[in-house]
PDB file of C-alpha atoms and ligand atoms in Angstrom:
ATOM      1  CA  MET A   1     110.159 127.870 102.087  1.00  0.00           C
ATOM      2  CA  VAL A   2     111.346 125.667 104.975  1.00  0.00           C
ATOM      3  CA  VAL A   3     110.745 121.997 104.179  1.00  0.00           C
ATOM      4  CA  PHE A   4     109.920 120.005 107.297  1.00  0.00           C
ATOM      5  CA  LYS A   5     112.174 116.973 107.637  1.00  0.00           C
ATOM      6  CA  ARG A   6     111.453 114.094 109.999  1.00  0.00           C
ATOM      7  CA  LEU A   7     114.245 112.630 112.094  1.00  0.00           C
ATOM      8  CA  ASP A   8     114.477 109.537 109.856  1.00  0.00           C
ATOM      9  CA  GLY A   9     113.994 111.524 106.633  1.00  0.00           C
ATOM     10  CA  ARG A  10     110.356 110.501 106.019  1.00  0.00           C
ATOM     11  CA  LYS A  11     107.798 112.914 104.602  1.00  0.00           C
ATOM     12  CA  SER A  12     105.046 114.060 106.996  1.00  0.00           C
ATOM     13  CA  GLU A  13     102.451 111.715 105.487  1.00  0.00           C
ATOM     14  CA  GLU A  14     104.800 108.772 105.008  1.00  0.00           C
ATOM     15  CA  MET A  15     104.462 105.641 107.131  1.00  0.00           C
ATOM     16  CA  ARG A  16     107.395 103.354 107.822  1.00  0.00           C
ATOM     17  CA  PRO A  17     107.508 100.233 105.593  1.00  0.00           C
ATOM     18  CA  ILE A  18     104.522  98.024 106.477  1.00  0.00           C
ATOM     19  CA  THR A  19     104.506  94.222 106.439  1.00  0.00           C
ATOM     20  CA  ALA A  20     101.631  91.882 107.223  1.00  0.00           C
ATOM     21  CA  LYS A  21     101.308  88.111 107.257  1.00  0.00           C
ATOM     22  CA  VAL A  22      98.340  85.938 108.169  1.00  0.00           C
ATOM     23  CA  GLY A  23      98.400  82.364 109.493  1.00  0.00           C
ATOM     24  CA  ILE A  24     101.691  82.484 111.387  1.00  0.00           C
ATOM     25  CA  ILE A  25     100.650  80.291 114.369  1.00  0.00           C
ATOM     26  CA  PRO A  26      99.229  76.932 113.249  1.00  0.00           C
ATOM     27  CA  ASN A  27      97.747  75.993 116.646  1.00  0.00           C
ATOM     28  CA  ALA A  28      95.687  79.200 116.914  1.00  0.00           C
ATOM     29  CA  ASP A  29      92.237  79.551 115.327  1.00  0.00           C
ATOM     30  CA  GLY A  30      93.482  82.740 113.677  1.00  0.00           C
ATOM     31  CA  SER A  31      96.798  84.576 113.685  1.00  0.00           C
ATOM     32  CA  ALA A  32      98.674  87.421 112.054  1.00  0.00           C
ATOM     33  CA  MET A  33     101.704  89.681 112.290  1.00  0.00           C
ATOM     34  CA  PHE A  34     101.831  93.371 111.442  1.00  0.00           C
ATOM     35  CA  SER A  35     104.811  95.691 111.468  1.00  0.00           C
ATOM     36  CA  PHE A  36     105.472  99.412 111.074  1.00  0.00           C
ATOM     37  CA  GLY A  37     109.235  99.531 110.460  1.00  0.00           C
ATOM     38  CA  LYS A  38     110.927  98.114 113.570  1.00  0.00           C
ATOM     39  CA  THR A  39     107.671  97.810 115.543  1.00  0.00           C
ATOM     40  CA  ILE A  40     106.527  94.182 115.230  1.00  0.00           C
ATOM     41  CA  ALA A  41     103.239  92.856 116.636  1.00  0.00           C
ATOM     42  CA  ILE A  42     101.833  89.338 116.480  1.00  0.00           C
ATOM     43  CA  ALA A  43      98.276  88.344 117.369  1.00  0.00           C
ATOM     44  CA  ALA A  44      96.705  84.947 118.017  1.00  0.00           C
ATOM     45  CA  VAL A  45      92.960  84.282 118.351  1.00  0.00           C
ATOM     46  CA  TYR A  46      91.527  81.298 120.247  1.00  0.00           C
ATOM     47  CA  GLY A  47      87.808  80.551 120.209  1.00  0.00           C
ATOM     48  CA  PRO A  48      84.937  81.008 120.386  1.00  0.00           C
ATOM     49  CA  ARG A  49      85.032  78.418 123.200  1.00  0.00           C
ATOM     50  CA  LEU A  50      82.891  77.930 126.298  1.00  0.00           C
ATOM     51  CA  LEU A  51      83.758  80.525 128.945  1.00  0.00           C
ATOM     52  CA  HIS A  52      84.662  79.364 132.455  1.00  0.00           C
ATOM     53  CA  PRO A  53      83.826  80.220 135.182  1.00  0.00           C
ATOM     54  CA  GLN A  54      80.165  80.096 134.184  1.00  0.00           C
ATOM     55  CA  HIS A  55      79.170  83.310 136.026  1.00  0.00           C
ATOM     56  CA  MET A  56      81.329  85.276 133.544  1.00  0.00           C
ATOM     57  CA  GLN A  57      79.320  84.003 130.575  1.00  0.00           C
ATOM     58  CA  ASP A  58      77.007  86.297 128.607  1.00  0.00           C
ATOM     59  CA  PRO A  59      73.953  84.385 127.342  1.00  0.00           C
ATOM     60  CA  GLN A  60      73.482  87.026 124.587  1.00  0.00           C
ATOM     61  CA  SER A  61      77.007  87.129 123.186  1.00  0.00           C
ATOM     62  CA  ALA A  62      80.583  85.918 123.167  1.00  0.00           C
ATOM     63  CA  VAL A  63      82.973  87.850 125.412  1.00  0.00           C
ATOM     64  CA  LEU A  64      86.055  89.375 123.741  1.00  0.00           C
ATOM     65  CA  ARG A  65      89.114  89.019 125.989  1.00  0.00           C
ATOM     66  CA  VAL A  66      92.232  90.890 124.850  1.00  0.00           C
ATOM     67  CA  ASN A  67      95.678  90.548 126.351  1.00  0.00           C
ATOM     68  CA  TYR A  68      98.414  92.923 125.105  1.00  0.00           C
ATOM     69  CA  ASP A  69     101.990  92.289 126.214  1.00  0.00           C
ATOM     70  CA  LEU A  70     105.191  94.166 125.402  1.00  0.00           C
ATOM     71  CA  LEU A  71     107.835  91.429 125.694  1.00  0.00           C
ATOM     72  CA  SER A  72     110.911  92.013 127.887  1.00  0.00           C
ATOM     73  CA  PHE A  73     113.374  91.875 125.000  1.00  0.00           C
ATOM     74  CA  SER A  74     111.278  94.135 122.726  1.00  0.00           C
ATOM     75  CA  VAL A  75     112.801  97.353 124.095  1.00  0.00           C
ATOM     76  CA  SER A  76     116.425  98.336 124.738  1.00  0.00           C
ATOM     77  CA  ASP A  77     115.892  98.808 128.519  1.00  0.00           C
ATOM     78  CA  ARG A  78     114.646  95.297 129.355  1.00  0.00           C
ATOM     79  CA  LYS A  79     110.979  95.564 130.365  1.00  0.00           C
ATOM     80  CA  LYS A  80     109.946  93.810 133.585  1.00  0.00           C
ATOM     81  CA  PRO A  81     107.937  90.733 132.517  1.00  0.00           C
ATOM     82  CA  GLY A  82     104.258  90.434 133.354  1.00  0.00           C
ATOM     83  CA  PRO A  83     101.233  92.709 133.411  1.00  0.00           C
ATOM     84  CA  SER A  84     101.483  96.421 134.180  1.00  0.00           C
ATOM     85  CA  ARG A  85      99.096  99.365 134.311  1.00  0.00           C
ATOM     86  CA  ARG A  86     100.190 100.204 130.760  1.00  0.00           C
ATOM     87  CA  SER A  87      99.488  96.705 129.397  1.00  0.00           C
ATOM     88  CA  GLN A  88      96.111  96.619 131.159  1.00  0.00           C
ATOM     89  CA  GLU A  89      95.156  99.972 129.646  1.00  0.00           C
ATOM     90  CA  ILE A  90      96.241  98.952 126.148  1.00  0.00           C
ATOM     91  CA  SER A  91      94.434  95.587 126.430  1.00  0.00           C
ATOM     92  CA  LYS A  92      91.257  97.450 127.398  1.00  0.00           C
ATOM     93  CA  VAL A  93      91.381 100.095 124.652  1.00  0.00           C
ATOM     94  CA  THR A  94      92.294  97.443 122.072  1.00  0.00           C
ATOM     95  CA  SER A  95      89.216  95.466 123.071  1.00  0.00           C
ATOM     96  CA  TRP A  96      87.083  98.616 122.697  1.00  0.00           C
ATOM     97  CA  ALA A  97      88.710  99.342 119.310  1.00  0.00           C
ATOM     98  CA  LEU A  98      87.920  95.859 117.969  1.00  0.00           C
ATOM     99  CA  THR A  99      84.463  95.179 119.454  1.00  0.00           C
ATOM    100  CA  PRO A 100      82.428  97.472 117.127  1.00  0.00           C
ATOM    101  CA  ALA A 101      83.734  95.461 114.142  1.00  0.00           C
ATOM    102  CA  LEU A 102      82.584  92.098 115.515  1.00  0.00           C
ATOM    103  CA  ASP A 103      79.294  90.259 115.575  1.00  0.00           C
ATOM    104  CA  LEU A 104      79.639  88.212 118.764  1.00  0.00           C
ATOM    105  CA  LYS A 105      75.901  87.526 119.216  1.00  0.00           C
ATOM    106  CA  GLU A 106      76.193  84.273 117.252  1.00  0.00           C
ATOM    107  CA  PHE A 107      78.272  82.697 120.023  1.00  0.00           C
ATOM    108  CA  PRO A 108      76.500  83.044 123.395  1.00  0.00           C
ATOM    109  CA  ASN A 109      78.293  81.932 126.587  1.00  0.00           C
ATOM    110  CA  THR A 110      81.663  81.734 124.874  1.00  0.00           C
ATOM    111  CA  VAL A 111      84.928  83.659 124.949  1.00  0.00           C
ATOM    112  CA  VAL A 112      87.126  84.820 122.089  1.00  0.00           C
ATOM    113  CA  ASP A 113      90.687  85.256 123.344  1.00  0.00           C
ATOM    114  CA  VAL A 114      92.999  87.642 121.521  1.00  0.00           C
ATOM    115  CA  GLN A 115      96.653  87.495 122.556  1.00  0.00           C
ATOM    116  CA  ILE A 116      98.825  90.336 121.265  1.00  0.00           C
ATOM    117  CA  TYR A 117     102.586  90.238 121.736  1.00  0.00           C
ATOM    118  CA  ILE A 118     104.994  93.022 120.795  1.00  0.00           C
ATOM    119  CA  LEU A 119     108.204  91.327 119.684  1.00  0.00           C
ATOM    120  CA  GLN A 120     110.026  94.573 118.945  1.00  0.00           C
ATOM    121  CA  ALA A 121     108.942  98.081 119.940  1.00  0.00           C
ATOM    122  CA  ASP A 122     109.744 101.356 118.202  1.00  0.00           C
ATOM    123  CA  ALA A 123     106.554 103.200 119.289  1.00  0.00           C
ATOM    124  CA  SER A 124     103.021 102.832 117.862  1.00  0.00           C
ATOM    125  CA  THR A 125     102.749  99.319 119.313  1.00  0.00           C
ATOM    126  CA  ARG A 126      99.067  99.573 120.282  1.00  0.00           C
ATOM    127  CA  VAL A 127      98.048 100.463 116.726  1.00  0.00           C
ATOM    128  CA  ALA A 128     100.288  97.729 115.247  1.00  0.00           C
ATOM    129  CA  GLY A 129      98.657  95.284 117.697  1.00  0.00           C
ATOM    130  CA  ILE A 130      95.153  96.384 116.639  1.00  0.00           C
ATOM    131  CA  ASN A 131      96.026  95.885 112.948  1.00  0.00           C
ATOM    132  CA  ALA A 132      97.415  92.395 113.670  1.00  0.00           C
ATOM    133  CA  ALA A 133      94.463  91.418 115.891  1.00  0.00           C
ATOM    134  CA  SER A 134      91.929  92.562 113.327  1.00  0.00           C
ATOM    135  CA  MET A 135      93.490  90.289 110.674  1.00  0.00           C
ATOM    136  CA  ALA A 136      93.758  87.395 113.155  1.00  0.00           C
ATOM    137  CA  LEU A 137      90.044  87.706 114.030  1.00  0.00           C
ATOM    138  CA  ALA A 138      89.116  87.620 110.340  1.00  0.00           C
ATOM    139  CA  HIS A 139      91.420  84.616 109.858  1.00  0.00           C
ATOM    140  CA  ALA A 140      89.662  82.852 112.776  1.00  0.00           C
ATOM    141  CA  GLY A 141      86.360  83.295 110.925  1.00  0.00           C
ATOM    142  CA  ILE A 142      84.761  85.553 113.542  1.00  0.00           C
ATOM    143  CA  PRO A 143      81.943  87.443 111.750  1.00  0.00           C
ATOM    144  CA  MET A 144      83.063  91.032 111.178  1.00  0.00           C
ATOM    145  CA  LYS A 145      81.508  94.152 109.664  1.00  0.00           C
ATOM    146  CA  ASN A 146      84.933  95.081 108.375  1.00  0.00           C
ATOM    147  CA  LEU A 147      88.589  95.078 109.344  1.00  0.00           C
ATOM    148  CA  VAL A 148      89.860  97.620 111.870  1.00  0.00           C
ATOM    149  CA  CYS A 149      92.792  99.780 110.717  1.00  0.00           C
ATOM    150  CA  ALA A 150      94.902 101.852 113.076  1.00  0.00           C
ATOM    151  CA  VAL A 151      97.755 104.361 112.968  1.00  0.00           C
ATOM    152  CA  ALA A 152      99.336 106.897 115.328  1.00  0.00           C
ATOM    153  CA  ILE A 153      99.440 110.531 114.202  1.00  0.00           C
ATOM    154  CA  GLY A 154     102.030 112.740 115.876  1.00  0.00           C
ATOM    155  CA  LYS A 155     102.617 116.457 116.222  1.00  0.00           C
ATOM    156  CA  LEU A 156     106.278 117.439 116.241  1.00  0.00           C
ATOM    157  CA  ASP A 157     106.481 121.050 117.252  1.00  0.00           C
ATOM    158  CA  LYS A 158     103.685 122.352 114.973  1.00  0.00           C
ATOM    159  CA  GLU A 159     103.869 119.722 112.192  1.00  0.00           C
ATOM    160  CA  LEU A 160     101.514 116.736 111.939  1.00  0.00           C
ATOM    161  CA  VAL A 161     103.229 113.456 111.027  1.00  0.00           C
ATOM    162  CA  VAL A 162     101.928 109.954 110.289  1.00  0.00           C
ATOM    163  CA  ASP A 163     103.126 106.775 112.070  1.00  0.00           C
ATOM    164  CA  VAL A 164     105.191 108.029 114.987  1.00  0.00           C
ATOM    165  CA  ASP A 165     108.431 106.208 115.857  1.00  0.00           C
ATOM    166  CA  LYS A 166     110.224 106.253 119.212  1.00  0.00           C
ATOM    167  CA  ASN A 167     112.659 109.070 118.328  1.00  0.00           C
ATOM    168  CA  GLU A 168     109.708 111.222 117.338  1.00  0.00           C
ATOM    169  CA  GLU A 169     107.766 110.323 120.459  1.00  0.00           C
ATOM    170  CA  ASP A 170     110.729 111.438 122.573  1.00  0.00           C
ATOM    171  CA  PHE A 171     111.238 114.665 120.545  1.00  0.00           C
ATOM    172  CA  LYS A 172     111.291 117.573 122.954  1.00  0.00           C
ATOM    173  CA  GLU A 173     112.127 120.706 120.941  1.00  0.00           C
ATOM    174  CA  GLY A 174     109.576 123.504 120.739  1.00  0.00           C
ATOM    175  CA  GLU A 175     106.218 122.157 121.822  1.00  0.00           C
ATOM    176  CA  ALA A 176     106.521 118.632 123.227  1.00  0.00           C
ATOM    177  CA  ALA A 177     105.653 115.782 120.856  1.00  0.00           C
ATOM    178  CA  THR A 178     102.049 114.651 120.743  1.00  0.00           C
ATOM    179  CA  ASP A 179     100.986 111.055 120.103  1.00  0.00           C
ATOM    180  CA  PHE A 180      97.455 110.550 118.769  1.00  0.00           C
ATOM    181  CA  PRO A 181      96.596 106.868 118.100  1.00  0.00           C
ATOM    182  CA  ILE A 182      93.490 106.406 115.931  1.00  0.00           C
ATOM    183  CA  ALA A 183      91.596 103.251 114.896  1.00  0.00           C
ATOM    184  CA  LYS A 184      88.587 102.981 112.616  1.00  0.00           C
ATOM    185  CA  LEU A 185      86.414 100.515 110.755  1.00  0.00           C
ATOM    186  CA  ALA A 186      87.869 100.345 107.258  1.00  0.00           C
ATOM    187  CA  ASN A 187      86.023 102.330 104.580  1.00  0.00           C
ATOM    188  CA  SER A 188      83.822 104.136 107.080  1.00  0.00           C
ATOM    189  CA  ASN A 189      83.626 107.140 109.352  1.00  0.00           C
ATOM    190  CA  SER A 190      83.342 104.950 112.455  1.00  0.00           C
ATOM    191  CA  TYR A 191      86.280 105.613 114.749  1.00  0.00           C
ATOM    192  CA  THR A 192      86.838 103.021 117.448  1.00  0.00           C
ATOM    193  CA  LEU A 193      89.916 104.477 119.155  1.00  0.00           C
ATOM    194  CA  LEU A 194      90.909 108.100 119.697  1.00  0.00           C
ATOM    195  CA  GLN A 195      93.585 108.532 122.352  1.00  0.00           C
ATOM    196  CA  MET A 196      95.925 111.421 122.911  1.00  0.00           C
ATOM    197  CA  ASP A 197      99.120 111.960 124.814  1.00  0.00           C
ATOM    198  CA  GLY A 198     100.328 115.591 124.627  1.00  0.00           C
ATOM    199  CA  ASN A 199      98.643 118.757 123.403  1.00  0.00           C
ATOM    200  CA  ILE A 200      96.652 119.460 120.271  1.00  0.00           C
ATOM    201  CA  GLN A 201      94.483 122.416 119.241  1.00  0.00           C
ATOM    202  CA  PRO A 202      90.825 121.529 118.527  1.00  0.00           C
ATOM    203  CA  ASN A 203      91.116 122.806 114.926  1.00  0.00           C
ATOM    204  CA  VAL A 204      94.049 120.423 114.307  1.00  0.00           C
ATOM    205  CA  VAL A 205      92.129 117.311 115.375  1.00  0.00           C
ATOM    206  CA  SER A 206      90.177 117.074 112.107  1.00  0.00           C
ATOM    207  CA  LYS A 207      93.444 117.435 110.130  1.00  0.00           C
ATOM    208  CA  ALA A 208      94.989 114.612 112.168  1.00  0.00           C
ATOM    209  CA  ILE A 209      91.944 112.423 111.512  1.00  0.00           C
ATOM    210  CA  ALA A 210      92.110 113.163 107.778  1.00  0.00           C
ATOM    211  CA  LEU A 211      95.763 112.040 107.764  1.00  0.00           C
ATOM    212  CA  ALA A 212      94.792 108.848 109.635  1.00  0.00           C
ATOM    213  CA  ASP A 213      92.008 108.201 107.091  1.00  0.00           C
ATOM    214  CA  LYS A 214      94.518 108.266 104.224  1.00  0.00           C
ATOM    215  CA  ALA A 215      97.007 106.060 106.069  1.00  0.00           C
ATOM    216  CA  CYS A 216      94.250 103.608 107.021  1.00  0.00           C
ATOM    217  CA  GLU A 217      93.276 103.216 103.361  1.00  0.00           C
ATOM    218  CA  LYS A 218      96.828 101.984 102.686  1.00  0.00           C
ATOM    219  CA  ILE A 219      96.882  99.770 105.784  1.00  0.00           C
ATOM    220  CA  TYR A 220      93.560  98.206 104.755  1.00  0.00           C
ATOM    221  CA  GLU A 221      94.991  97.259 101.340  1.00  0.00           C
ATOM    222  CA  VAL A 222      97.977  95.551 103.027  1.00  0.00           C
ATOM    223  CA  GLN A 223      95.680  93.695 105.463  1.00  0.00           C
ATOM    224  CA  LYS A 224      93.368  92.504 102.670  1.00  0.00           C
ATOM    225  CA  LYS A 225      96.319  91.331 100.567  1.00  0.00           C
ATOM    226  CA  ALA A 226      97.730  89.294 103.481  1.00  0.00           C
ATOM    227  CA  LEU A 227      94.335  87.671 104.117  1.00  0.00           C
ATOM    228  CA  LYS A 228      93.884  86.914 100.413  1.00  0.00           C
ATOM    229  CA  GLU A 229      97.307  85.288 100.240  1.00  0.00           C
ATOM    230  CA  VAL A 230      96.440  82.836 103.017  1.00  0.00           C
ATOM    231  CA  VAL A 231      93.050  81.985 101.476  1.00  0.00           C
ATOM    232  CA  GLU A 232      94.651  81.346  98.084  1.00  0.00           C
ATOM    233  CA  SER A 233      97.358  79.117  99.592  1.00  0.00           C
ATOM    234  CA  GLN A 234      94.807  76.763 101.241  1.00  0.00           C
TER     235      GLN A 234
HETATM  236  O1  LIG B   1     103.597 101.762 121.868  1.00  0.00           O
HETATM  237  P1  LIG B   1     102.580 102.845 121.963  1.00  0.00           P
HETATM  238  O2  LIG B   1     103.034 104.102 121.253  1.00  0.00           O
HETATM  239  O3  LIG B   1     101.216 102.410 121.557  1.00  0.00           O
HETATM  240  O4  LIG B   1     102.413 103.186 123.535  1.00  0.00           O
HETATM  241  P2  LIG B   1     103.288 104.094 124.515  1.00  0.00           P
HETATM  242  O5  LIG B   1     102.880 103.684 125.913  1.00  0.00           O
HETATM  243  O6  LIG B   1     103.143 105.525 124.136  1.00  0.00           O
HETATM  244  O7  LIG B   1     104.783 103.619 124.314  1.00  0.00           O
HETATM  245  C1  LIG B   1     105.607 104.216 123.384  1.00  0.00           C
HETATM  246  C2  LIG B   1     106.873 103.436 123.202  1.00  0.00           C
HETATM  247  O8  LIG B   1     107.681 103.535 124.376  1.00  0.00           O
HETATM  248  C3  LIG B   1     106.715 101.932 122.986  1.00  0.00           C
HETATM  249  O9  LIG B   1     106.285 101.614 121.689  1.00  0.00           O
HETATM  250  C4  LIG B   1     108.124 101.488 123.255  1.00  0.00           C
HETATM  251  O10 LIG B   1     108.937 101.733 122.112  1.00  0.00           O
HETATM  252  C5  LIG B   1     108.543 102.410 124.408  1.00  0.00           C
HETATM  253  N1  LIG B   1     108.424 101.735 125.710  1.00  0.00           N
HETATM  254  C6  LIG B   1     109.592 101.292 126.322  1.00  0.00           C
HETATM  255  O11 LIG B   1     110.687 101.487 125.779  1.00  0.00           O
HETATM  256  N2  LIG B   1     109.524 100.622 127.525  1.00  0.00           N
HETATM  257  C7  LIG B   1     108.329 100.408 128.121  1.00  0.00           C
HETATM  258  N3  LIG B   1     108.276  99.763 129.282  1.00  0.00           N
HETATM  259  C8  LIG B   1     107.139 100.868 127.512  1.00  0.00           C
HETATM  260  C9  LIG B   1     107.219 101.540 126.308  1.00  0.00           C
END
């Protein structure tokens, strides 16, 4: 039997080491960091506060405003500072991934700002950012149905793998690598992000989702522990 070996020696279902910490930015209303191996994301939440200009206000709800930024020094080829099509897309899908978890109706006419910065990137930054932002929103006391947990599933040649790193994303042997970021409300079957870059057979999608479910259970435990630690230290 041929045993599939990942480029860094991980098993197919094995994530990189995960770390999470809540309350890292004292001036923010809520904050957190989350890392998958060398991918490090921080998130800061400000608000709810009155939204200006007034015509952007929603009298029924707070507005969630997400800004994702991959910092220049986070990648080996310095990234040009400032917004890009990629950062706009990731900000948008992150907002969609988080919104179903939130109850924003309690705060009409306000805005909740979520700033996500990638300090170091080794792929899977959008899912690391979602995990950090979800903890930061809970830390800010925004009412939530549950935390949002996210992970990227990959397909290397014909093998599904959990938590894709940059080497794997660039893997080009056989079929090209596929990157399949998934986010969900913890402990539920509500998926809030399903994106895909590459090719995947329809019958493999449910297997990829099952792998993400298992990984998200572990991520949820790490997120809860980090939130508990900050509550207990207050
Ligand atoms: O980071 P994520 O996998 O969510 O999104 P991506 O657009 O598929 O980017 C994959 C990876 O490419 C990033 O995590 C970075 O490691 C790398 N990247 C880069 O080196 N330079 C950029 N300007 C953008 C991405």
